[in-house]
Short mmCIF file of C-alpha atoms (C1' of nucleotides) in Angstrom, two decimals:
data_model
loop_
_atom_site.label_atom_id
_atom_site.label_comp_id
_atom_site.label_asym_id
_atom_site.label_seq_id
_atom_site.Cartn_x
_atom_site.Cartn_y
_atom_site.Cartn_z
CA MET A 1 0.14 -0.22 0.16
CA ALA A 2 2.92 2.35 0.12
CA ASP A 3 2.42 5.07 -2.31
CA GLY A 4 5.44 5.44 -4.93
CA THR A 5 5.53 1.94 -6.35
CA THR A 6 4.00 1.88 -9.87
CA ARG A 7 1.95 -1.02 -8.66
CA ASP A 8 0.23 1.37 -5.92
CA HIS A 9 -0.16 3.64 -8.85
CA ILE A 10 -2.07 1.77 -11.21
CA VAL A 11 -4.25 0.52 -8.12
CA LYS A 12 -4.74 3.94 -7.08
CA ALA A 13 -5.62 5.61 -10.90
CA ALA A 14 -7.69 2.09 -11.59
CA ASP A 15 -9.85 2.40 -8.12
CA GLU A 16 -10.55 6.35 -9.73
CA LEU A 17 -11.29 5.81 -13.06
CA PHE A 18 -13.50 2.29 -12.03
CA TYR A 19 -15.43 4.92 -9.84
CA ARG A 20 -16.02 7.66 -11.74
CA GLN A 21 -16.76 5.49 -15.79
CA GLY A 22 -17.06 2.17 -14.48
CA TYR A 23 -15.10 -1.22 -14.25
CA GLU A 24 -16.10 -2.55 -17.58
CA HIS A 25 -15.73 1.13 -19.17
CA THR A 26 -12.65 1.47 -18.24
CA SER A 27 -9.90 -0.25 -20.47
CA PHE A 28 -5.89 -0.71 -19.86
CA ALA A 29 -5.18 2.17 -22.25
CA HIS A 30 -7.48 4.17 -19.84
CA ILE A 31 -5.46 3.13 -16.75
CA ALA A 32 -2.14 3.00 -18.76
CA ASP A 33 -2.41 6.71 -19.80
CA ALA A 34 -3.47 8.11 -16.26
CA VAL A 35 -0.90 6.11 -14.74
CA GLY A 36 1.63 7.31 -17.33
CA ILE A 37 3.21 3.71 -18.55
CA SER A 38 2.97 1.61 -21.47
CA ARG A 39 0.28 -0.79 -21.77
CA GLY A 40 2.51 -3.87 -21.98
CA ASN A 41 3.92 -3.07 -18.43
CA PHE A 42 0.97 -4.34 -17.25
CA TYR A 43 1.53 -7.94 -17.31
CA HIS A 44 4.14 -7.60 -14.96
CA HIS A 45 1.99 -6.40 -12.00
CA PHE A 46 -1.08 -7.80 -12.59
CA LYS A 47 -1.93 -11.02 -15.30
CA THR A 48 -5.54 -9.81 -15.75
CA LYS A 49 -7.89 -6.93 -15.58
CA ASP A 50 -10.03 -8.74 -13.28
CA ASP A 51 -6.88 -9.08 -10.91
CA ILE A 52 -6.91 -5.15 -10.89
CA LEU A 53 -10.27 -5.63 -9.93
CA GLY A 54 -9.32 -7.59 -7.24
CA ALA A 55 -6.71 -5.27 -5.78
CA VAL A 56 -8.82 -2.31 -6.19
CA ILE A 57 -11.47 -4.04 -3.97
CA VAL A 58 -8.92 -5.17 -1.32
CA GLU A 59 -7.72 -1.65 -1.14
CA ARG A 60 -11.42 -0.13 -0.44
CA LEU A 61 -11.91 -2.67 1.99
CA ALA A 62 -8.75 -2.06 3.94
CA ASN A 63 -9.18 1.88 3.77
CA THR A 64 -13.04 0.97 4.84
CA ARG A 65 -12.19 -1.37 7.59
CA GLU A 66 -9.51 1.44 8.77
CA MET A 67 -11.69 4.28 8.87
CA LEU A 68 -14.58 1.90 10.74
CA ALA A 69 -11.96 0.87 13.19
CA GLN A 70 -10.82 4.50 13.88
CA TRP A 71 -14.24 5.76 14.45
CA GLU A 72 -15.03 2.67 16.86
CA SER A 73 -11.66 3.11 18.46
CA SER A 74 -12.48 6.95 19.24
CA ASN A 75 -14.34 7.91 22.57
CA GLU A 76 -17.38 9.67 20.85
CA HIS A 77 -20.82 7.93 21.73
CA PRO A 78 -22.27 5.53 19.54
CA PHE A 79 -24.89 7.63 18.52
CA ASP A 80 -22.25 10.38 17.14
CA ARG A 81 -20.62 7.56 15.21
CA ILE A 82 -23.58 6.90 13.69
CA ARG A 83 -24.29 10.52 13.01
CA ALA A 84 -20.84 10.54 11.28
CA PHE A 85 -21.61 7.94 9.08
CA ILE A 86 -24.46 9.53 7.86
CA HIS A 87 -22.54 13.10 7.41
CA ILE A 88 -20.30 10.82 4.58
CA LEU A 89 -23.33 11.93 2.54
CA ILE A 90 -22.74 15.44 3.00
CA ALA A 91 -19.10 15.51 3.13
CA ASN A 92 -18.69 13.51 -0.21
CA ARG A 93 -22.03 14.91 -1.91
CA THR A 94 -19.99 16.61 -4.73
CA GLU A 95 -18.51 12.84 -5.76
CA ILE A 96 -21.77 11.14 -4.90
CA MET A 97 -23.98 13.77 -7.11
CA ARG A 98 -21.54 13.19 -10.00
CA HIS A 99 -20.75 9.36 -9.87
CA GLY A 100 -22.95 7.81 -7.26
CA CYS A 101 -21.80 5.98 -4.58
CA PRO A 102 -18.55 4.00 -4.84
CA VAL A 103 -19.84 0.83 -2.98
CA GLY A 104 -23.42 0.70 -4.28
CA THR A 105 -22.38 1.40 -7.92
CA LEU A 106 -19.68 -1.12 -7.82
CA CYS A 107 -21.76 -3.73 -6.76
CA ALA A 108 -24.51 -2.97 -9.01
CA GLU A 109 -22.33 -3.33 -11.67
CA LEU A 110 -20.51 -6.34 -10.79
CA ALA A 111 -24.22 -7.40 -10.39
CA LYS A 112 -25.10 -7.03 -14.04
CA LEU A 113 -21.59 -8.70 -15.07
CA GLU A 114 -22.31 -11.90 -13.01
CA HIS A 115 -18.32 -10.81 -12.01
CA ALA A 116 -16.58 -13.36 -9.86
CA SER A 117 -15.58 -10.54 -7.74
CA GLN A 118 -19.04 -9.76 -6.35
CA ALA A 119 -18.70 -11.28 -3.23
CA ALA A 120 -15.57 -9.28 -2.46
CA ALA A 121 -17.17 -6.47 -3.51
CA ASN A 122 -20.28 -6.66 -1.52
CA GLU A 123 -17.96 -7.54 1.49
CA LEU A 124 -17.70 -3.73 1.45
CA PHE A 125 -21.50 -3.37 2.26
CA THR A 126 -20.63 -5.97 4.92
CA LEU A 127 -18.05 -3.93 6.88
CA PHE A 128 -20.52 -0.90 6.84
CA ARG A 129 -23.66 -3.40 7.64
CA GLY A 130 -21.89 -4.91 10.55
CA TRP A 131 -20.38 -1.83 12.30
CA LEU A 132 -23.53 0.22 12.37
CA GLY A 133 -25.19 -3.15 13.82
CA ARG A 134 -22.49 -2.81 16.85
CA GLN A 135 -23.18 0.58 17.38
CA PHE A 136 -26.86 -0.01 17.46
CA THR A 137 -26.26 -2.77 19.84
CA LEU A 138 -24.15 -0.20 22.02
CA LEU A 139 -26.90 1.96 22.05
CA GLY A 140 -29.53 -0.87 23.38
CA ARG A 141 -30.84 -2.16 20.03
CA GLU A 142 -29.06 -5.39 20.02
CA ALA A 143 -32.31 -7.00 18.91
CA GLU A 144 -32.93 -5.05 16.06
CA ALA A 145 -29.56 -3.84 15.61
CA ASP A 146 -28.94 -5.63 12.05
CA ALA A 147 -32.25 -4.68 10.82
CA LEU A 148 -31.40 -0.75 11.69
CA ALA A 149 -28.28 -1.22 10.44
CA MET A 150 -29.96 -2.71 6.89
CA HIS A 151 -32.33 0.44 6.99
CA LEU A 152 -30.16 3.09 7.36
CA LEU A 153 -27.58 1.59 4.77
CA ALA A 154 -30.45 1.17 2.19
CA SER A 155 -31.37 5.19 3.66
CA SER A 156 -28.11 6.00 2.20
CA GLN A 157 -28.20 4.41 -0.90
CA GLY A 158 -31.01 5.70 -1.95
CA VAL A 159 -29.94 9.07 -1.37
CA ALA A 160 -26.70 8.65 -3.19
CA THR A 161 -29.06 7.41 -6.37
CA LEU A 162 -31.23 10.13 -6.55
CA ALA A 163 -28.85 12.48 -5.70
CA ASN A 164 -26.93 11.02 -8.85
CA THR A 165 -29.53 11.63 -11.06
CA PHE A 166 -31.06 14.87 -10.38
CA ARG A 167 -28.07 16.70 -8.91
CA ASP A 168 -30.10 18.12 -6.25
CA THR A 169 -27.71 19.38 -3.15
CA ALA A 170 -30.93 20.33 -1.07
CA PHE A 171 -32.30 16.91 -1.22
CA VAL A 172 -29.59 15.71 0.23
CA GLU A 173 -29.45 17.99 2.84
CA ARG A 174 -33.06 17.55 3.42
CA GLU A 175 -32.62 13.63 3.46
CA VAL A 176 -29.38 13.89 5.63
CA GLU A 177 -31.69 15.85 8.24
CA ARG A 178 -34.39 13.51 8.35
CA MET A 179 -32.01 10.32 8.54
CA GLY A 180 -30.76 12.53 11.95
CA ALA A 181 -34.20 12.73 12.82
CA TRP A 182 -34.63 8.87 12.40
CA LEU A 183 -31.85 8.19 14.20
CA ALA A 184 -32.81 10.44 17.40
CA ALA A 185 -36.44 8.89 17.34
CA GLU A 186 -35.26 5.53 16.98
CA VAL A 187 -32.51 5.78 19.90
CA PRO A 188 -34.05 8.47 22.45
CA GLN A 189 -32.40 7.56 25.43
CA HIS A 190 -28.97 9.11 24.18
CA MET B 1 -45.29 -1.02 -30.40
CA ALA B 2 -47.72 -3.83 -32.22
CA ASP B 3 -45.76 -7.03 -31.25
CA GLY B 4 -44.90 -9.36 -34.03
CA THR B 5 -42.50 -7.12 -35.99
CA THR B 6 -38.67 -7.61 -36.30
CA ARG B 7 -38.60 -3.85 -34.74
CA ASP B 8 -40.33 -4.84 -31.70
CA HIS B 9 -38.82 -8.08 -31.11
CA ILE B 10 -35.49 -5.92 -31.22
CA VAL B 11 -36.47 -3.40 -28.65
CA LYS B 12 -38.23 -6.06 -26.25
CA ALA B 13 -35.19 -8.12 -26.32
CA ALA B 14 -32.42 -5.23 -25.81
CA ASP B 15 -34.84 -3.98 -23.04
CA GLU B 16 -34.26 -7.67 -21.49
CA LEU B 17 -30.35 -7.95 -21.88
CA PHE B 18 -29.81 -3.95 -20.89
CA TYR B 19 -31.40 -4.18 -18.13
CA ARG B 20 -30.22 -7.83 -17.19
CA GLN B 21 -26.73 -7.62 -18.36
CA GLY B 22 -26.25 -3.49 -18.67
CA TYR B 23 -26.27 -1.52 -21.77
CA GLU B 24 -22.49 -1.69 -22.59
CA HIS B 25 -22.12 -5.30 -21.94
CA THR B 26 -24.59 -6.33 -24.19
CA SER B 27 -23.64 -6.38 -27.75
CA PHE B 28 -25.33 -6.28 -30.99
CA ALA B 29 -24.41 -10.53 -31.28
CA HIS B 30 -26.68 -10.91 -27.63
CA ILE B 31 -29.32 -9.42 -29.31
CA ALA B 32 -29.38 -11.17 -32.75
CA ASP B 33 -28.74 -14.42 -31.00
CA ALA B 34 -31.59 -13.72 -28.76
CA VAL B 35 -34.14 -12.12 -31.51
CA GLY B 36 -32.87 -14.39 -34.02
CA ILE B 37 -31.82 -12.44 -36.85
CA SER B 38 -28.51 -11.66 -38.32
CA ARG B 39 -25.81 -9.11 -37.38
CA GLY B 40 -25.76 -7.09 -40.26
CA ASN B 41 -29.68 -7.02 -40.52
CA PHE B 42 -29.90 -4.04 -37.59
CA TYR B 43 -28.72 -1.36 -39.95
CA HIS B 44 -32.20 -1.14 -41.59
CA HIS B 45 -34.27 -0.92 -38.40
CA PHE B 46 -31.46 1.20 -35.91
CA LYS B 47 -28.64 3.34 -37.64
CA THR B 48 -26.41 2.63 -34.07
CA LYS B 49 -26.38 1.04 -30.63
CA ASP B 50 -27.57 4.13 -28.91
CA ASP B 51 -30.40 4.30 -31.20
CA ILE B 52 -31.83 1.06 -29.73
CA LEU B 53 -31.33 2.79 -26.52
CA GLY B 54 -33.24 5.52 -27.26
CA ALA B 55 -35.79 3.34 -28.49
CA VAL B 56 -35.90 0.95 -25.31
CA ILE B 57 -36.20 4.05 -22.92
CA VAL B 58 -39.01 5.82 -25.55
CA GLU B 59 -40.87 1.98 -24.57
CA ARG B 60 -40.33 2.09 -21.02
CA LEU B 61 -41.48 5.75 -20.46
CA ALA B 62 -44.70 4.62 -22.73
CA ASN B 63 -45.38 1.72 -20.37
CA THR B 64 -44.48 3.72 -17.28
CA ARG B 65 -46.76 6.30 -18.29
CA GLU B 66 -49.70 3.98 -19.31
CA MET B 67 -49.33 2.33 -15.88
CA LEU B 68 -49.11 5.32 -13.74
CA ALA B 69 -52.20 6.97 -15.61
CA GLN B 70 -53.97 3.44 -15.13
CA TRP B 71 -53.60 4.13 -11.45
CA GLU B 72 -54.37 7.63 -11.68
CA SER B 73 -57.85 6.85 -13.53
CA SER B 74 -58.48 4.17 -11.00
CA ASN B 75 -61.44 5.31 -8.23
CA GLU B 76 -58.70 4.00 -5.75
CA HIS B 77 -58.02 6.31 -2.90
CA PRO B 78 -54.55 8.19 -2.97
CA PHE B 79 -53.29 6.65 -0.26
CA ASP B 80 -53.60 2.89 -1.69
CA ARG B 81 -52.37 4.43 -4.98
CA ILE B 82 -49.16 4.96 -3.56
CA ARG B 83 -49.55 1.62 -1.13
CA ALA B 84 -49.10 0.14 -5.29
CA PHE B 85 -46.05 1.71 -5.78
CA ILE B 86 -44.66 0.54 -2.62
CA HIS B 87 -45.82 -3.09 -3.46
CA ILE B 88 -43.77 -3.26 -6.76
CA LEU B 89 -40.83 -4.00 -4.43
CA ILE B 90 -42.79 -6.97 -3.96
CA ALA B 91 -44.31 -7.67 -7.14
CA ASN B 92 -40.95 -7.67 -8.74
CA ARG B 93 -38.32 -8.93 -5.70
CA THR B 94 -37.29 -11.54 -7.75
CA GLU B 95 -36.19 -9.40 -10.83
CA ILE B 96 -34.88 -6.77 -8.45
CA MET B 97 -32.90 -9.17 -5.81
CA ARG B 98 -31.20 -10.53 -9.25
CA HIS B 99 -30.80 -7.23 -11.62
CA GLY B 100 -31.62 -4.11 -9.15
CA CYS B 101 -34.22 -1.69 -10.40
CA PRO B 102 -34.57 -1.24 -14.35
CA VAL B 103 -35.05 2.57 -13.58
CA GLY B 104 -32.06 2.92 -10.93
CA THR B 105 -29.58 0.99 -12.54
CA LEU B 106 -29.69 2.30 -15.71
CA CYS B 107 -29.46 5.76 -14.69
CA ALA B 108 -26.49 4.83 -12.82
CA GLU B 109 -24.88 2.95 -15.73
CA LEU B 110 -25.47 6.40 -18.24
CA ALA B 111 -24.69 8.13 -16.09
CA LYS B 112 -21.11 6.64 -15.79
CA LEU B 113 -20.84 6.52 -19.35
CA GLU B 114 -21.73 10.35 -20.03
CA HIS B 115 -24.30 8.82 -22.23
CA ALA B 116 -26.40 11.41 -24.07
CA SER B 117 -29.41 9.27 -23.43
CA GLN B 118 -28.90 10.32 -19.91
CA ALA B 119 -31.58 12.77 -19.61
CA ALA B 120 -34.04 10.68 -21.21
CA ALA B 121 -33.47 7.78 -18.71
CA ASN B 122 -33.55 10.25 -15.80
CA GLU B 123 -37.20 11.53 -17.41
CA LEU B 124 -38.41 7.82 -16.10
CA PHE B 125 -37.50 8.83 -12.28
CA THR B 126 -39.17 12.10 -13.06
CA LEU B 127 -42.67 10.35 -14.06
CA PHE B 128 -42.78 8.52 -10.94
CA ARG B 129 -41.59 12.01 -9.34
CA GLY B 130 -44.67 13.58 -10.39
CA TRP B 131 -47.21 10.99 -9.95
CA LEU B 132 -46.14 10.50 -6.44
CA GLY B 133 -46.36 14.28 -6.01
CA ARG B 134 -49.68 14.42 -6.92
CA GLN B 135 -50.83 11.50 -5.22
CA PHE B 136 -49.38 13.64 -1.97
CA THR B 137 -51.22 16.53 -3.12
CA LEU B 138 -54.47 14.92 -2.96
CA LEU B 139 -53.76 13.45 0.17
CA GLY B 140 -53.55 17.34 1.29
CA ARG B 141 -49.66 17.76 1.44
CA GLU B 142 -49.29 19.77 -1.50
CA ALA B 143 -46.43 21.77 0.31
CA GLU B 144 -44.40 19.07 0.95
CA ALA B 145 -45.88 16.63 -1.71
CA ASP B 146 -42.23 16.80 -3.91
CA ALA B 147 -40.18 16.59 -1.11
CA LEU B 148 -42.16 13.43 0.03
CA ALA B 149 -42.42 12.08 -3.57
CA MET B 150 -38.44 12.14 -3.87
CA HIS B 151 -37.96 10.33 0.26
CA LEU B 152 -40.54 7.65 -1.14
CA LEU B 153 -38.49 7.34 -4.15
CA ALA B 154 -34.99 7.40 -2.80
CA SER B 155 -36.36 4.50 0.11
CA SER B 156 -37.39 2.14 -2.77
CA GLN B 157 -34.09 2.81 -4.37
CA GLY B 158 -32.26 1.99 -1.27
CA VAL B 159 -34.11 -1.21 -1.12
CA ALA B 160 -33.72 -2.23 -4.30
CA THR B 161 -29.72 -1.50 -4.32
CA LEU B 162 -29.30 -4.08 -0.71
CA ALA B 163 -31.60 -6.52 -2.12
CA ASN B 164 -29.54 -6.64 -5.19
CA THR B 165 -26.58 -7.04 -2.71
CA PHE B 166 -27.72 -9.26 -0.47
CA ARG B 167 -30.68 -10.95 -1.99
CA ASP B 168 -32.26 -11.35 1.36
CA THR B 169 -36.37 -11.74 0.92
CA ALA B 170 -37.02 -11.17 4.39
CA PHE B 171 -35.05 -7.45 4.43
CA VAL B 172 -37.72 -6.40 1.38
CA GLU B 173 -40.37 -7.50 3.08
CA ARG B 174 -39.56 -5.50 6.02
CA GLU B 175 -38.53 -2.66 4.76
CA VAL B 176 -41.77 -2.22 2.71
CA GLU B 177 -43.87 -2.72 5.73
CA ARG B 178 -41.89 0.02 7.22
CA MET B 179 -42.36 2.27 4.24
CA GLY B 180 -46.31 1.43 4.72
CA ALA B 181 -45.85 2.41 8.31
CA TRP B 182 -43.98 5.81 7.25
CA LEU B 183 -46.96 6.38 4.71
CA ALA B 184 -49.67 6.14 7.43
CA ALA B 185 -47.80 8.21 9.87
CA GLU B 186 -47.10 11.28 7.01
CA VAL B 187 -50.93 11.23 5.97
CA PRO B 188 -52.93 9.99 8.88
CA GLN B 189 -56.36 11.30 7.75
CA HIS B 190 -56.92 8.73 4.74
"C1'" DG C 1 33.08 -3.46 -12.59
"C1'" DA C 2 30.66 -8.17 -13.65
"C1'" DC C 3 26.34 -10.14 -13.19
"C1'" DA C 4 21.25 -11.32 -12.33
"C1'" DT C 5 16.79 -9.58 -11.12
"C1'" DT C 6 13.10 -6.27 -11.41
"C1'" DT C 7 10.96 -3.08 -14.17
"C1'" DT C 8 10.02 -1.05 -18.69
"C1'" DA C 9 8.16 0.04 -23.55
"C1'" DG C 10 6.37 -1.27 -27.67
"C1'" DG C 11 4.51 -4.02 -30.47
"C1'" DA C 12 2.28 -8.68 -31.90
"C1'" DC C 13 -2.03 -11.70 -31.36
"C1'" DG C 14 -6.83 -12.71 -32.09
"C1'" DA C 15 -11.23 -12.13 -30.55
"C1'" DT C 16 -14.59 -8.74 -30.46
"C1'" DT C 17 -16.86 -4.40 -30.52
"C1'" DG C 18 -19.89 -1.04 -33.54
"C1'" DT C 19 -20.80 0.30 -38.07
"C1'" DC C 20 -21.72 -0.15 -42.80
"C1'" DC C 21 -22.07 -2.33 -47.92
"C1'" DT C 22 -23.47 -5.76 -51.29
"C1'" DA C 23 -25.96 -9.09 -53.14
"C1'" DG C 24 -30.51 -11.56 -52.80
"C1'" DT C 25 -34.95 -12.93 -50.86
"C1'" DG C 26 -39.89 -11.95 -51.11
"C1'" DA C 27 -44.46 -9.67 -51.08
"C1'" DA C 28 -46.88 -6.04 -53.02
"C1'" DT C 29 -48.41 -2.84 -56.29
"C1'" DT C 30 -48.48 -1.86 -61.21
"C1'" DA D 1 -46.04 -10.52 -65.93
"C1'" DA D 2 -42.97 -6.78 -64.70
"C1'" DT D 3 -41.20 -3.63 -61.55
"C1'" DT D 4 -40.61 -1.86 -56.97
"C1'" DC D 5 -39.40 -2.28 -52.61
"C1'" DA D 6 -39.32 -3.83 -47.89
"C1'" DC D 7 -36.24 -6.77 -45.53
"C1'" DT D 8 -32.60 -9.86 -44.93
"C1'" DA D 9 -28.37 -12.65 -44.76
"C1'" DG D 10 -23.61 -12.28 -44.67
"C1'" DG D 11 -19.12 -10.62 -44.25
"C1'" DA D 12 -15.66 -6.31 -45.04
"C1'" DC D 13 -14.01 -2.54 -42.48
"C1'" DA D 14 -11.26 -0.44 -38.70
"C1'" DA D 15 -10.86 0.16 -34.26
"C1'" DT D 16 -10.33 -0.92 -29.59
"C1'" DC D 17 -10.41 -4.94 -26.87
"C1'" DG D 18 -7.76 -7.89 -23.11
"C1'" DT D 19 -3.41 -10.72 -22.88
"C1'" DC D 20 0.97 -11.97 -24.28
"C1'" DC D 21 5.88 -12.06 -26.08
"C1'" DT D 22 10.23 -10.07 -26.57
"C1'" DA D 23 14.14 -7.12 -25.97
"C1'" DA D 24 15.96 -3.22 -23.54
"C1'" DA D 25 16.66 -0.45 -19.95
"C1'" DA D 26 16.91 0.21 -14.66
"C1'" DT D 27 18.45 -1.46 -10.40
"C1'" DG D 28 20.39 -3.97 -7.06
"C1'" DT D 29 24.26 -7.46 -5.75
"C1'" DC D 30 28.12 -9.60 -5.34
#
DNA sequence: GACATTTTAGGACGATTGTCCTAGTGAATT
DNA sequence: AATTCACTAGGACAATCGTCCTAAAATGTC
């Protein structure tokens, strides 16, 4: 993961391009141009395009795990941690309005392609699902923790999809506020 | 739209394939195999692949308009019409779990491709948005009608995305019930 | 300084892409 | 019966795809 090696440049460029234009629509030529290397050089670092996707997913999983672990190890209240998750929609709204949610759009594309890395990409969702579930458990909602986590995930996915379609900042802010109100209503004892 | 002509067979087959495997991943060869005609025959009916996509979107728009007009002309209560919209998630859950929402996934893909037909596809969402907004207006929520419509659209999109990822029927049913409860709470005077 | 290994550039490869041309079929019209 | 026209099949076309080979350059090791 150390920044500087050619391999890391490839993964980073592929990560961005897969997000912005989709996996299938991104060719070796696109990535090569972005990194500034020749096409033939790929084979030395990755045997196939699928391998690049695999490396991108591994990196995204690592980054997500690190982010969630950092949130979890902080001494913030679980309620505020969940609010931080919701706030991703605000922090990344420009990118989300342009290209949708990086997780949701990747999983949707790989599902259509019936791609072998589907399960690996879905694991990104599972990370958030498990993390959110743990926070709800800490808030005393253990019995429904997973259902609440899934509901919150679905809410943010829906907002991301429509934000991408209608490019409406006010809509995103309105829905984020609504999600905050929902959270406060579900966990009033915080 | 009359069923029987080769052109309609092409549009129908393309519609299904674009939904199941995505627009870009579907080639002329795929469609030709599905219809049972030769590849070279396409040019007589459609000049470009984009034209096929355009025809598919036109057909989807017409079908959607017809469905919504039928719902709107019925003497059902607007509350029950909205419940019918929510119930699409149940009626089509098998297909949605397999391939996601036809509208949401198409708009997401075209956004990544920066495709010229993006606006036309987004109009599909606008149809539902306007229709839902009118129902909420009829229910006396004129001031917030569009916001409520967008929220409901976002909810269904989120459910479709996660249903596609986790293929969990129970989750879909749970969220549909939740959406019904939300609707009843928003419009208690029905 | 001689050698071995890693990394690179450039291009060949077969397959597939969307597009387009041409010859020929069949039915309808005159 | 002759002519026209909508329709079809098959393949050519250049471009691009992912993959892979080879030779040179760069780097590290003794």
